[in-house]
Amino acid sequence: MLADRIGGPALSLFRAVVGLLFLCHGLASLFGVLGGNRGTGEAVPLGEWPGWWAALIQAACGGLVLVGLLTRAAALLASGSMAYAYFVVHQPDALFPLRNGGELAVLFCWSFLLIAVFGPGAWAVDTLLRNRRPVETRPVTV
């Protein structure tokens, strides 16, 4: 079946694209690159709560998810940080994401939750490491 053949690679591509976008979002806020924080061209001041810490999570988790290393844990942390961003930063302005500017936070939150549940896919460092481990042999008891 086609879904069985392309499911792992498709999940891997989805994971890599979401991870790359999250990484870029974090780097923009941390270093003022790629348009900077919220398109200002500036970086978030070092240590500022919650912006700098959110950017650090975005860069670190985005990079880990991109390559597929510690994928489930990184994706879960990224998902939680985006849930926090939505409910603390966006939701107080209006209930619906289209009204409060929180669409990106919602999309990242649910995308990372999906990755945390389904794993990294076929093309990931986690998968490579798992496949390289020797199979445990149990002692035979008589």
C-alpha positions as CSV (number, residue, x, y, z in Angstrom):
1,M,0.0,0.0,0.0
2,L,1.3,3.5,-0.9
3,A,0.7,4.9,2.6
4,D,2.8,2.2,4.1
5,R,5.7,2.9,1.8
6,I,5.8,6.7,2.0
7,G,4.5,7.1,5.6
8,G,8.0,7.1,7.3
9,P,9.7,9.4,4.7
10,A,6.7,11.7,4.7
11,L,6.7,12.0,8.4
12,S,10.5,12.7,8.3
13,L,10.0,15.5,5.8
14,F,7.2,17.0,7.8
15,R,9.4,16.8,10.9
16,A,12.4,18.4,9.2
17,V,10.4,21.3,7.7
18,V,8.6,22.1,11.0
19,G,12.0,21.8,12.8
20,L,13.7,24.1,10.3
21,L,11.0,26.7,10.5
22,F,11.1,26.7,14.4
23,L,14.9,26.9,14.4
24,C,14.8,29.9,12.1
25,H,12.1,31.5,14.3
26,G,14.4,31.1,17.3
27,L,17.5,32.3,15.6
28,A,15.7,35.4,14.3
29,S,14.8,36.3,17.9
30,L,18.1,35.3,19.5
31,F,20.5,37.0,17.0
32,G,18.4,39.4,15.0
33,V,19.0,37.5,11.8
34,L,16.4,36.6,9.1
35,G,14.4,39.8,9.9
36,G,14.9,39.7,13.6
37,N,12.4,39.3,16.4
38,R,8.9,39.9,14.9
39,G,10.4,41.5,11.8
40,T,12.1,44.3,13.7
41,G,15.7,43.4,12.7
42,E,16.6,43.3,16.4
43,A,17.3,40.4,18.8
44,V,15.5,39.9,22.0
45,P,17.6,41.3,24.9
46,L,19.7,38.6,26.6
47,G,17.8,36.8,29.4
48,E,14.6,38.7,28.9
49,W,11.5,36.8,30.1
50,P,9.8,35.2,28.4
51,G,11.0,36.2,24.9
52,W,14.7,35.3,25.1
53,W,13.9,32.0,26.8
54,A,11.2,31.1,24.3
55,A,13.7,31.9,21.5
56,L,16.3,29.6,23.1
57,I,13.7,26.8,23.3
58,Q,12.8,27.4,19.7
59,A,16.4,27.3,18.4
60,A,17.4,24.3,20.5
61,C,14.2,22.2,20.0
62,G,14.0,23.3,16.3
63,G,17.5,22.0,15.7
64,L,16.9,18.8,17.5
65,V,13.6,18.1,15.7
66,L,15.2,19.1,12.3
67,V,17.8,16.4,12.6
68,G,15.6,13.9,14.5
69,L,17.7,13.7,17.7
70,L,15.8,13.3,21.0
71,T,12.9,14.0,18.8
72,R,9.9,13.1,21.0
73,A,11.2,15.0,24.0
74,A,12.2,18.1,22.0
75,A,8.9,18.1,20.2
76,L,6.9,17.8,23.4
77,L,8.9,20.8,24.9
78,A,8.3,22.8,21.7
79,S,4.6,22.0,21.7
80,G,4.2,23.0,25.4
81,S,6.1,26.3,24.8
82,M,3.8,27.1,21.9
83,A,0.7,26.3,24.0
84,Y,2.1,28.7,26.7
85,A,2.7,31.3,24.0
86,Y,-0.9,31.0,22.7
87,F,-2.6,31.1,26.1
88,V,-0.4,33.7,27.8
89,V,0.5,36.0,24.9
90,H,-2.3,35.6,22.3
91,Q,-5.5,34.4,23.9
92,P,-5.9,37.3,26.3
93,D,-6.4,39.6,23.2
94,A,-9.2,37.5,21.7
95,L,-10.5,33.9,21.8
96,F,-9.8,32.8,18.2
97,P,-6.4,32.6,16.6
98,L,-7.4,34.6,13.6
99,R,-8.4,37.5,15.8
100,N,-5.4,37.4,18.2
101,G,-2.5,36.7,15.9
102,G,-1.9,33.3,17.4
103,E,-2.2,31.1,14.3
104,L,1.5,30.3,14.1
105,A,1.6,29.3,17.8
106,V,-1.4,27.0,17.3
107,L,0.1,25.4,14.2
108,F,3.5,24.9,15.8
109,C,1.9,23.5,19.0
110,W,-0.2,20.9,17.2
111,S,2.5,20.1,14.7
112,F,5.0,19.3,17.4
113,L,2.4,17.3,19.4
114,L,1.9,15.2,16.3
115,I,5.7,14.7,16.0
116,A,5.9,13.8,19.7
117,V,3.2,11.2,19.3
118,F,4.3,9.6,16.0
119,G,8.0,9.9,16.4
120,P,10.7,11.1,14.0
121,G,10.0,9.0,10.9
122,A,12.4,6.8,8.9
123,W,15.0,9.5,8.2
124,A,16.2,10.6,11.6
125,V,19.3,10.4,13.8
126,D,17.1,8.7,16.5
127,T,16.1,6.0,13.9
128,L,19.7,5.6,12.8
129,L,20.9,5.2,16.4
130,R,18.1,2.8,17.3
131,N,18.9,0.6,14.2
132,R,22.6,0.5,15.1
133,R,22.1,-0.9,18.6
134,P,23.0,-4.6,18.9
135,V,20.1,-6.8,19.7
136,E,20.2,-7.9,23.3
137,T,20.7,-11.5,23.9
138,R,19.3,-13.1,27.0
139,P,21.1,-15.9,28.7
140,V,19.4,-19.3,28.1
141,T,18.2,-20.9,31.3
142,V,17.5,-24.6,31.6
